[in-house]
XYZ file of C-alpha atoms in Angstrom:
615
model
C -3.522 12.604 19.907
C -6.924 14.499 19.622
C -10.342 15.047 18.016
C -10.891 18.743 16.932
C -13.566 20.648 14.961
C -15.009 23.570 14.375
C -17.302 26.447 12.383
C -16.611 29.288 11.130
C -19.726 31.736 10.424
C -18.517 34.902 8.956
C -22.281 35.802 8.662
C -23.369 35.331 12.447
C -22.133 35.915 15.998
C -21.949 32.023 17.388
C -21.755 33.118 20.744
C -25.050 32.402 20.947
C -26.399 29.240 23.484
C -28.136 27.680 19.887
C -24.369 27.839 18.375
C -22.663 26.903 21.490
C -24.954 23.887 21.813
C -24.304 23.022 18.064
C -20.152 23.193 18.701
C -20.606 20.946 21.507
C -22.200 18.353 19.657
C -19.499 18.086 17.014
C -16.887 17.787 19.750
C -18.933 14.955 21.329
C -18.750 13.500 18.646
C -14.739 13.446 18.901
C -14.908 11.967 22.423
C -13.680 8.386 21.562
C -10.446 10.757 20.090
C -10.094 12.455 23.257
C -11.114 10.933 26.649
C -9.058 12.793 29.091
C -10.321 16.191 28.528
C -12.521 18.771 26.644
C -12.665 21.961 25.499
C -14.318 24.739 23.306
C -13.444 28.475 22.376
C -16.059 31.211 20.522
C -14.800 34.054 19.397
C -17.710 35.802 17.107
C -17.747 34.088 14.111
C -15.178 31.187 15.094
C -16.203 28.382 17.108
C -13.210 25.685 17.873
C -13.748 22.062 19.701
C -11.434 19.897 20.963
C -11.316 16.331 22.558
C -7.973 15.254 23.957
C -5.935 12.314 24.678
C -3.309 13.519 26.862
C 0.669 12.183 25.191
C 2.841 14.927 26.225
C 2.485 17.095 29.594
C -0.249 15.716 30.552
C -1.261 18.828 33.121
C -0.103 21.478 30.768
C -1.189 20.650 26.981
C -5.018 21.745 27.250
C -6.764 22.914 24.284
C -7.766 24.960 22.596
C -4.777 27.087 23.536
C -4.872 30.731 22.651
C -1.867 33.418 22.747
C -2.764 37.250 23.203
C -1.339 39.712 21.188
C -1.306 43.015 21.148
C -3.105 42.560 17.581
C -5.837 40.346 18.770
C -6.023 36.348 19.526
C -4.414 33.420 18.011
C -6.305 30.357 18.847
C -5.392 26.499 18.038
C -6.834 23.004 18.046
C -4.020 20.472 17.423
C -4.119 16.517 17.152
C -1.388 14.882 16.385
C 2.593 14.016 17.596
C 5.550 16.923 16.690
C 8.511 14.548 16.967
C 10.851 17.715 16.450
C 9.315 20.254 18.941
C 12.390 20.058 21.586
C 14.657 21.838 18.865
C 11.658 24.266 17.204
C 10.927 25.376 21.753
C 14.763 25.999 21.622
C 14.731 28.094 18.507
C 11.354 29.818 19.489
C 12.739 30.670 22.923
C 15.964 32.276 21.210
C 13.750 34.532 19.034
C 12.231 35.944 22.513
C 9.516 33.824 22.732
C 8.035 32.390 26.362
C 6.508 28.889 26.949
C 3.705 28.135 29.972
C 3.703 24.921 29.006
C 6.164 21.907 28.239
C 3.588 20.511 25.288
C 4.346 20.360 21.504
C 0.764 21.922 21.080
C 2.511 25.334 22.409
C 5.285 24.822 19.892
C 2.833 24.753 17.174
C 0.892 27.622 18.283
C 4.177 29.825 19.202
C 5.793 28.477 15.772
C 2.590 30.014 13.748
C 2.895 33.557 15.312
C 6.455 33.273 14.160
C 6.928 31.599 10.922
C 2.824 31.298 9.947
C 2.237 29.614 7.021
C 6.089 28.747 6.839
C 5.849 26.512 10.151
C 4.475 23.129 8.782
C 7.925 22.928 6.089
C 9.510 23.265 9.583
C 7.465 20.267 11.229
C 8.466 16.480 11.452
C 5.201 14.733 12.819
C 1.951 13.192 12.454
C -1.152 16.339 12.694
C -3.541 17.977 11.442
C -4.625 21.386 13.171
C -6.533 24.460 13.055
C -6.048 28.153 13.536
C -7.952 31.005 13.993
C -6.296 34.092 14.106
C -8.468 36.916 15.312
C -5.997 39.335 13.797
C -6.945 38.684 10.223
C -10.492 36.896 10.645
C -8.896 33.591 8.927
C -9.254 29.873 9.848
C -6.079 28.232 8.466
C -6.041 23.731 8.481
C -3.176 22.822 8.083
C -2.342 18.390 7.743
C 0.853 16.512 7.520
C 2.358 15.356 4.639
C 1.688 11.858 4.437
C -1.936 12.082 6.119
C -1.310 10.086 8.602
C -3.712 12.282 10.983
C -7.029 13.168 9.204
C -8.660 15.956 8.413
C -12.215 17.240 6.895
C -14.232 20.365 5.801
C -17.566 20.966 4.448
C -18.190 24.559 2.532
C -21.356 26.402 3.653
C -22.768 29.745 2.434
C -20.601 32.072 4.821
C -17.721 29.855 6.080
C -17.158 26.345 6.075
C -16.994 23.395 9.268
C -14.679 20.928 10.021
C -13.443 18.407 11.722
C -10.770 15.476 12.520
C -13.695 12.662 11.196
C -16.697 13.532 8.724
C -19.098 12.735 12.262
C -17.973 16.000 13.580
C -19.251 17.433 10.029
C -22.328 15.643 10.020
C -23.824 16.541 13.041
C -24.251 19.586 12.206
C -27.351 20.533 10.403
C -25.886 22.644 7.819
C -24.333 19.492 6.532
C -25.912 17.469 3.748
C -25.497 12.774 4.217
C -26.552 13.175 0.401
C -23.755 10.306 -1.197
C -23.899 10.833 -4.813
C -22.172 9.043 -7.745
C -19.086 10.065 -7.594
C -19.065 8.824 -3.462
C -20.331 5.922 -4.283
C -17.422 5.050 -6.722
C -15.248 5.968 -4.253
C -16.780 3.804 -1.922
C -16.978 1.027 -4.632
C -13.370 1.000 -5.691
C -10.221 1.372 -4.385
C -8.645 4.259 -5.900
C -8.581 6.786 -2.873
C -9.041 10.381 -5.123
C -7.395 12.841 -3.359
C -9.705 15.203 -1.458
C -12.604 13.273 -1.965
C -14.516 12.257 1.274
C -17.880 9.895 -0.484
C -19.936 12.780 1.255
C -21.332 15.148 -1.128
C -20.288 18.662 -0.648
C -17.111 16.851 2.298
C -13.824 17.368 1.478
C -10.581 16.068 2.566
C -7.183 18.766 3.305
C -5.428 16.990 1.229
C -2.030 15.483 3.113
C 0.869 18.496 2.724
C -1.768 20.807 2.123
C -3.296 23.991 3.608
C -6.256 25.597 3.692
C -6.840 28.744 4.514
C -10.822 30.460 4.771
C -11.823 34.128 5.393
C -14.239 36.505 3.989
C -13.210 36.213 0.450
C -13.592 32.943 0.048
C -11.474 29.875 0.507
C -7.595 28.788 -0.818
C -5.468 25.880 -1.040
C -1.844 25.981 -0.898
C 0.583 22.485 -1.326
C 3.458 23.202 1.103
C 5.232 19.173 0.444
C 4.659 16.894 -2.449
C 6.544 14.326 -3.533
C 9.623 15.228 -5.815
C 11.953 13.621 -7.677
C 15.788 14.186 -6.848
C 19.157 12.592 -7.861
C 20.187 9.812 -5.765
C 24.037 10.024 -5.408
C 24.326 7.011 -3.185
C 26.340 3.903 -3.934
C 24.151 0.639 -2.287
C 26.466 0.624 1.583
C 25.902 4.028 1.530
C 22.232 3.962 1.245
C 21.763 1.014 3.468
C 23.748 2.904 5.770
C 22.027 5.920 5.937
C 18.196 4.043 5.628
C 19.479 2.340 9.145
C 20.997 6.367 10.426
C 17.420 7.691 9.772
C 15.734 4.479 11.306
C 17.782 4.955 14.687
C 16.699 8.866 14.878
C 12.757 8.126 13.705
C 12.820 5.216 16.409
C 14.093 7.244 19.098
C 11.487 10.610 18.786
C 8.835 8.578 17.888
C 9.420 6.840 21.655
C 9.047 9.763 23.522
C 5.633 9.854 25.793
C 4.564 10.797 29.070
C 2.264 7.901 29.052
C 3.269 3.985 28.400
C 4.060 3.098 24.618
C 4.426 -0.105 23.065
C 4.908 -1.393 19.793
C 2.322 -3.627 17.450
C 4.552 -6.698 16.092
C 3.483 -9.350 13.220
C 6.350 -10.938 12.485
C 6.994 -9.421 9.238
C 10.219 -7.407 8.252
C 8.661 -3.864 9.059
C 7.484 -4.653 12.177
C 10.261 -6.758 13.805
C 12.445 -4.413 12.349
C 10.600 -1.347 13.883
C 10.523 -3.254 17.545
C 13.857 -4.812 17.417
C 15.586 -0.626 16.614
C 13.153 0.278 19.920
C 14.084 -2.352 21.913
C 17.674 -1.076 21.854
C 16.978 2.313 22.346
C 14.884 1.560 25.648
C 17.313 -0.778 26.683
C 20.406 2.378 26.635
C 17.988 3.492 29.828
C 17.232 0.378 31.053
C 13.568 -0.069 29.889
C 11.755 -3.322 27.954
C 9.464 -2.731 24.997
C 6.555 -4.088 25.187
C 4.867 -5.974 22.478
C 1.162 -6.996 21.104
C 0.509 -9.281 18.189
C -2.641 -10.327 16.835
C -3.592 -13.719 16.414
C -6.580 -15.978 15.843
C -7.619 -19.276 17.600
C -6.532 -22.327 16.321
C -5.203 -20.423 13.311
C -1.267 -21.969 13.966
C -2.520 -24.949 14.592
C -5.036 -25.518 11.544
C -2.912 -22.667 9.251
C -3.587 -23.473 5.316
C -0.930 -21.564 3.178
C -2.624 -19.596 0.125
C -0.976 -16.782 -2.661
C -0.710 -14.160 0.063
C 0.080 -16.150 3.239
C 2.898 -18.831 3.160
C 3.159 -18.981 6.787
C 1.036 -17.942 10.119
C 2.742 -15.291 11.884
C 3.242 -16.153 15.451
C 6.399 -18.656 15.380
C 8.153 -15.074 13.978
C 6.386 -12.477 16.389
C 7.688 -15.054 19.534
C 10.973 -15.249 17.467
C 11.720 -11.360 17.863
C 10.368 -11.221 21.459
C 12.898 -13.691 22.544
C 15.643 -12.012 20.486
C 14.825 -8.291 21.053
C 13.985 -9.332 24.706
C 10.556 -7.284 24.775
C 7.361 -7.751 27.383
C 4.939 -9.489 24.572
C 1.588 -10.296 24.816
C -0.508 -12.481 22.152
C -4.005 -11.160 21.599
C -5.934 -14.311 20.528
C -9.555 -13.957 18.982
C -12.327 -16.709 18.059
C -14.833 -16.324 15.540
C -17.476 -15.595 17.429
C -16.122 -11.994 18.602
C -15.969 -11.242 15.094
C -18.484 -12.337 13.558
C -20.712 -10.394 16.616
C -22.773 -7.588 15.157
C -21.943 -5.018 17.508
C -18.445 -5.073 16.916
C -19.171 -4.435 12.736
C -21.707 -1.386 14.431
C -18.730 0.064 16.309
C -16.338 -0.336 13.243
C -18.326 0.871 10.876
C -19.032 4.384 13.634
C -15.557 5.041 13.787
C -15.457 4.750 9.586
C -18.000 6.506 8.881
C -18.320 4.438 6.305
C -18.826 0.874 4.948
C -15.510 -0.196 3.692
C -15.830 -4.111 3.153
C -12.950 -4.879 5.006
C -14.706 -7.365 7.259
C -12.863 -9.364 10.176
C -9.737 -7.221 9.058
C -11.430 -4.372 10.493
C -13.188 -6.431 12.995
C -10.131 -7.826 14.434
C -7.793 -4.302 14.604
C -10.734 -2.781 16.480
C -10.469 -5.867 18.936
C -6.661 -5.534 18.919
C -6.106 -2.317 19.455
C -9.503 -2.195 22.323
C -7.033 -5.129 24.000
C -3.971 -3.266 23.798
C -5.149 0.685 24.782
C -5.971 -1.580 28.596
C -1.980 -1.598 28.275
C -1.132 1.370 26.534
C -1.701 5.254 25.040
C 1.210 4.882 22.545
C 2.149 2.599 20.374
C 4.539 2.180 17.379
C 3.538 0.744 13.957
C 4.844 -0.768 11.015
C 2.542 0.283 8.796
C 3.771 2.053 5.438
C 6.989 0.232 5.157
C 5.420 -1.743 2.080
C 4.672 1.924 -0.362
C 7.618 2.886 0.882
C 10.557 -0.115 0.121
C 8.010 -1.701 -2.198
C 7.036 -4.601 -0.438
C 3.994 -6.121 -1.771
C 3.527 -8.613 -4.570
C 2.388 -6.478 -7.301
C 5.542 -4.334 -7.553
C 7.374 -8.275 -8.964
C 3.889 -8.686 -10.968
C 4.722 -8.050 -14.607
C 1.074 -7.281 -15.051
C 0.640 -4.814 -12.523
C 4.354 -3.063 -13.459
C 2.794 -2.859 -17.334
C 0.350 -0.250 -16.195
C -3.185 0.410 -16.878
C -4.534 0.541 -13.868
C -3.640 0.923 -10.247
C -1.101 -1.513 -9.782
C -3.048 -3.313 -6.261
C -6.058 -3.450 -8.102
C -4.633 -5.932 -10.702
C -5.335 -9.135 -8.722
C -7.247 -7.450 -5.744
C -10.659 -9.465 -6.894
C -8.851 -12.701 -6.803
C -7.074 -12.505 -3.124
C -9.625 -10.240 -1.523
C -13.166 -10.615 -3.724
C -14.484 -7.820 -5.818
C -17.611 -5.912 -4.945
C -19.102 -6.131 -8.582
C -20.198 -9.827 -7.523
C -22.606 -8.515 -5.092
C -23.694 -5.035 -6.372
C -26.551 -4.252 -8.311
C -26.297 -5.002 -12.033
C -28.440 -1.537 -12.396
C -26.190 -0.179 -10.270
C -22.800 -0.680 -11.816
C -24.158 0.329 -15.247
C -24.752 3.669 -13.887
C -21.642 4.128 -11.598
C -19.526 2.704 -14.879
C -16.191 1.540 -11.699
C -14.645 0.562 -15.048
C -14.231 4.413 -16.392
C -14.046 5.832 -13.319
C -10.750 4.217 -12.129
C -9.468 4.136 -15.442
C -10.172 8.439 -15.549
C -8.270 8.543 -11.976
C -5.536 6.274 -12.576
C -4.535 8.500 -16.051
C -4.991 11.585 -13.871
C -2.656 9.678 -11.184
C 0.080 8.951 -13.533
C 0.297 12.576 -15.047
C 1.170 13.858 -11.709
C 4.816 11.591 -12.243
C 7.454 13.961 -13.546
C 10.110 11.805 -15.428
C 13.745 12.661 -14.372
C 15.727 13.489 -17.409
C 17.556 10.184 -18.380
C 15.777 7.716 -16.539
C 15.188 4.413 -18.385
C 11.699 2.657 -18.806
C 11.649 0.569 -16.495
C 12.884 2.612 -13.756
C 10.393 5.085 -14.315
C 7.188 2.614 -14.452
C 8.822 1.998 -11.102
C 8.352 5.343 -9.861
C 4.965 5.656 -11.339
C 4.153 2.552 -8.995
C 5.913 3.736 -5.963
C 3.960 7.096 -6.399
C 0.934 5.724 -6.607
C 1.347 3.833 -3.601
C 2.515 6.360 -1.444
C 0.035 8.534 -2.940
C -2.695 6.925 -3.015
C -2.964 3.145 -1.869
C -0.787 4.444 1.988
C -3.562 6.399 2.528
C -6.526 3.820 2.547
C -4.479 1.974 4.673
C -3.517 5.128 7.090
C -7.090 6.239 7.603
C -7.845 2.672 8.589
C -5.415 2.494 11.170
C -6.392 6.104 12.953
C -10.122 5.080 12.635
C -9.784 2.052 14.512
C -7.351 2.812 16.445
C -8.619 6.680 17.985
C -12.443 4.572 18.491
C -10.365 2.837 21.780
C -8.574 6.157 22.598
C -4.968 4.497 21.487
C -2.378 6.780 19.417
C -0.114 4.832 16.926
C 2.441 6.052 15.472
C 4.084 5.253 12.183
C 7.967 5.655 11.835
C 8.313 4.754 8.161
C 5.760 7.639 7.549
C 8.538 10.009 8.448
C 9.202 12.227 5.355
C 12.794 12.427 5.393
C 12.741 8.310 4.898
C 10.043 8.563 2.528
C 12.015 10.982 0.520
C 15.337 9.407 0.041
C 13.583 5.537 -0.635
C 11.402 6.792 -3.260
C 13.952 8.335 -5.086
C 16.606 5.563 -4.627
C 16.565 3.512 -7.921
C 14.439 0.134 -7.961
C 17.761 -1.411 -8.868
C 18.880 -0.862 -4.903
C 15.493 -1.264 -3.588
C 15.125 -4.296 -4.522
C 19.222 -5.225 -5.374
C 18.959 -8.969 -4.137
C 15.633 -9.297 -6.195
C 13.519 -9.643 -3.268
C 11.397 -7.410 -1.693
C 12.191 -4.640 0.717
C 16.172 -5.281 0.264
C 16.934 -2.157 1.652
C 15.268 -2.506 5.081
C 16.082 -5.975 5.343
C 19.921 -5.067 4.974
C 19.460 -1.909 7.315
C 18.338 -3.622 9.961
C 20.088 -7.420 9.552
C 21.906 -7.399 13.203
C 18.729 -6.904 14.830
C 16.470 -9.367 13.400
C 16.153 -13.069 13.937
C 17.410 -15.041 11.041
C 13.867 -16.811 10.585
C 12.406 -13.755 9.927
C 15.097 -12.013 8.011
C 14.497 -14.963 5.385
C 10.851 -14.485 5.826
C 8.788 -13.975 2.582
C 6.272 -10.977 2.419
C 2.652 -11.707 4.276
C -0.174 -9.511 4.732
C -2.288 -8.192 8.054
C -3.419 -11.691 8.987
C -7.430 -13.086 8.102
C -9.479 -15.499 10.009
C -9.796 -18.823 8.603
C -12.038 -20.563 10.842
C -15.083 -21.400 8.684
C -17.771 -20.893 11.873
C -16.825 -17.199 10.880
C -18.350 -17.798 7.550
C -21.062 -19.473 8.649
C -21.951 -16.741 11.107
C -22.040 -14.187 8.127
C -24.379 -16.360 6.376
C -26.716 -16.664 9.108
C -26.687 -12.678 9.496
C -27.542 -12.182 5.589
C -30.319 -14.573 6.183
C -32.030 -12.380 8.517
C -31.083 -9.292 6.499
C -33.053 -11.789 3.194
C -36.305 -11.802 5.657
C -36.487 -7.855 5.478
C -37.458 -7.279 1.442
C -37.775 -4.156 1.460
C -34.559 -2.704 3.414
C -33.312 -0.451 1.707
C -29.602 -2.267 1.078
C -31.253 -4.011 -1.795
C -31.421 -1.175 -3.712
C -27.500 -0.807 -3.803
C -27.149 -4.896 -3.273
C -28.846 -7.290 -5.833
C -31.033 -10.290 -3.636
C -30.242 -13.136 -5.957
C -26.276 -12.621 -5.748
C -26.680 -12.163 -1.923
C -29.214 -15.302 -1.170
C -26.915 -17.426 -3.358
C -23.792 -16.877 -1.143
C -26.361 -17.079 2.034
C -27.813 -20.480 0.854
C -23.874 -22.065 -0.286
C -22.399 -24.806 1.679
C -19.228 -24.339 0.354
C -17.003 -23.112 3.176
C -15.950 -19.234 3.625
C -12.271 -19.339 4.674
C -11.261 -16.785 2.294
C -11.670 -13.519 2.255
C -12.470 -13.419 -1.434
C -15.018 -16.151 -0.726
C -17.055 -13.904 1.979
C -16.373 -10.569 0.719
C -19.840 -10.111 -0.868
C -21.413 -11.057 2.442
C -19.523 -8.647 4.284
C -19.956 -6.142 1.880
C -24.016 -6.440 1.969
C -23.887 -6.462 5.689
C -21.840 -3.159 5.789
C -23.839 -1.512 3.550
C -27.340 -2.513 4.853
C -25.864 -1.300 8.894
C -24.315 2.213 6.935
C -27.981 2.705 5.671
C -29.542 1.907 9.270
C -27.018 3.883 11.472
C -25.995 6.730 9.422
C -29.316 7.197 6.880
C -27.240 8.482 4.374
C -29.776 10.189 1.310
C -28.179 7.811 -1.845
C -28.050 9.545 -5.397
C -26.453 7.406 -7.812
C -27.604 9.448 -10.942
């Protein structure tokens, strides 16, 4: 896993020391990404950075990597995990070519000058990546299908910059911070527009999507979307074959040349995920090891609410005993939390203020605690879109349509922003319109297969939206905090041949016992304690320890004492000094999410200056 970036100046010759100062700061910006090595090639008007964390042949995988040809160069800067690159080097090496190296980067770069655009149909991994082939005078980004690894560009007047996280953008000085309304929007709700990056004039490669920039301009081509196909399967056979493409995701998602580990909750995904790599390292005589998050005195004072019936670490020791796996508890207090340099280096590796408060704060801490252990580890994130696990795929509501099915009860269980933000404000944003606009433009994008009933259908439209849309909030999170600490995770149920077959398997076998992720559960039933294989659905875990609250309030009473910060332009001071001045106790998120959200914004505004348009 890597940072890279880059410019590309049709206009100019960026050979020069001014350029070649300006590429190095975007790639320091990537260093966090990449600690074990750097790099940088200029080639007239192509300048490529690169950052790298070292996963695979650790001697041999430097970047960028560039192949001669008779032609002219071919130059790459890669980040990301090619779980298939054993059989593409053997197929390579039988159409002639020869490998220096034993690194999946070289299989990328070999695969272009063979297939080109055709290679990332051919990929199964987690990257984004750039090329510049000298040959043509194009830049080609390229990102995988889910976008699980991210990816950014910003047009300028004779080529464009780019770069794994808008930082890499924005330190260079043909970049604008202007945030306009349509950022803020995106900031302000939850609806994740394709493309969109809040910066004005940013842009995301959109996952399955390429890019491609010369002379004439710039093009986007979709090489993988979501389709719909028959599913022919009887229910054994599709448990059966969920558990066959389990096994094989497991097992190349393990391999590493560094030590891996796997992140366990407690839930179905990720005790299922640990318990299937706990057998395959065990075939070679190997232990998984294990981290789980969990918060002091939280088991002992745990108060059951709509979205968490039960604290998670009875289950997460439950599947270390039974899957027989090295495990490691990773307890936090309040006061690491609440600590405002922790919400200064979460909101750097965001880029942005995102509200999620000590759900942020307490992955960063997590994954800081287990990168002192490990360069790999393996995730259960995604397993939710993908078997429709979470509450609002049972909620009649959210199934009825209208709007983006999380956001139907997302103010209740998690707060809504529209209690803290400037009246003015939201009057001239309009959230209401806005998500209503992207959620019609959302659903259009759901072919209906001919015969399918209602309901099934409204299912689709809910699992597409998810896996379109809702994944990738949650995916972006995940890299962010996890590539600040220098720590790759990977995400089996992000694999697009799963991902595939569950979303087109009717809700009806989904969900055939009426609970949620049937199909999983039933896959992977041998290898999971019975405790939690009757476990009920609960989310990332939250703090409930009400000194965490209380050291919120005392930070937005300091933030009160400075009238004229600029935060209260965006925030309104009443709604803000009445949670500050409350005695009632902040245990729940929804109860603190205002504060959180005003303390964001106002350390967004101070670190990153960002020039705020909201007309």
């Amino acid at each position: 896993m890597c940072g890279i970036t880059g410019w590309i100046s049709f206009d100019r010759d960026l050979r020069t020391p001014q350029a070649r100062e300006q590429l190095d700061a975007m790639t320091r910006t990537m260093a966090c990404r990449g600690p074990d090595d750097h790099g940088t090639h200029v080639e007239g008007p192509a300048a490529l950075g690169h950052r790298r964390l070292a996963i695979i042949d650790l001697p041999g995988g430097r970047q960028p990597m560039t192949v001669t040809t008779p032609d002219g160069s071919v130059t790459l800067v890669y980040s990301g995990e090619t779980y298939n690159h054993v059989e593409l080097r053997a197929e390579l090496a039988a159409l002639g070519h020869r490998f220096t190296t034993s690194s999946d980067t070289e299989v990328v770069l070999r695969g272009w000058l063979a297939w080109g655009a055709d290679l990332p149909r051919r990929l199964n991994g987690m990257y984004a990546f750039a090329v510049w082939d000298a040959r043509e005078q194009r830049l080609t980004l390229v990102r995988d299908r889910m976008g699980v690894k991210p990816l950014y560009w910003y047009e300028t007047p004779d080529g464009i910059l780019f770069g794994s996280e808008p930082k890499a953008v924005l330190a260079h000085p043909l970049s604008s911070r202007r945030v306009a309304a349509d950022g803020l929007r995106e900031l302000f709700t939850m609806v994740k527009t394709p493309g969109h990056a809040v910066w004005d004039g940013m842009r995301e490669v959109e996952p399955g999507t390429l890019v491609t920039v010369d002379r004439t301009g710039n093009r986007t081509h979709t090489y993988w979307t979501l389709e719909n196909r028959q599913h022919e399967d009887g229910r054994d056979a599709t448990i059966g074959h969920v558990r066959e493409l389990l096994e094989d995701i497991v097992a190349r998602q393990l391999i590493a040349d560094v030590p891996r580990c796997t992140l366990l909750s407690g839930g179905l995904d990720s005790s299922a995920m640990t318990a299937l790599a706990a057998r395959r390292l065990a075939r070679h005589g190997e232990s998984v090891r294990s981290f789980a998050v969990d918060f002091a005195g939280l088991s002992e004072n745990f108060v059951a609410d709509e979205l968490r019936g039960t604290p998670d670490t009875p289950f997460v020791h439950d599947v270390a005993r039974s899957a027989g796996t090295d495990h490691r508890d990773i307890v936090l207090d309040s006061g690491a939390l609440a600590d405002p340099a922790l919400r200064a280096r979460v909101l750097r590796a965001r880029d942005l203020p995102t509200g999620f408060g000590d759900m942020d704060a307490s992955l960063h801490l997590l994954f800081e605690a287990v990168r002192r252990h490990s360069t790999v580890a393996l995730s259960g994130e995604s397993a939710d879109e993908v078997f429709g696990g979470y509450l609002q795929f049972f909620d009649e509501e959210a199934r009825a349509g209208g709007t983006f099915p999380w956001l139907v009860r997302l103010g209740d269980r998690f707060g809504s922003d529209s209690d803290v933000l400037a009246p003015s404000l939201l009057a001239r944003l309009d959230l209401d319109t806005y998500t209503r606009d992207a959620y019609a433009g959302a659903v259009r994008e759901v072919a209906r297969p001919q015969g399918e009933d209602d309901f099934e259908y409204r299912m689709r439209i809910m699992s597409y939206l998810h896996l379109t849309r809702f994944v990738r909030v949650l995916l972006d999170r995940k890299d962010r905090a996890s590539m600040a600490v220098g720590l790759e995770v990977r995400v089996p149920f992000c694999d697009h041949r799963l991902v595939e077959y569950v979303y087109n398997t009717p809700w009806a076998l989904k969900s055939f016992d009426g609970r949620e992720k049937s199909l999983l559960r039933e896959a992977t039933a041998d290898v999971l304690p019975r405790s939690v294989y009757d476990r009920v659905k609960s989310p990332y875990p939250a703090t409930q320890d009400p000194a965490y609250g209380q050291a919120l309030r005392v930070q937005a009473v300091d933030l009160l004492a400075k009238p004229s910060h600029e935060v209260f332009e965006l925030v309104d001071r009443d709604a803000v000094t009445s949670l500050a001045r409350s005695t009632a106790p902040l245990t729940h998120q929804a109860a603190r999410r205002g504060l959180e959200r005003t303390l964001d914004l106002a350390l967004w505004l101070d670190l990153y200056h960002p020039e705020i348009d909201p007309d």
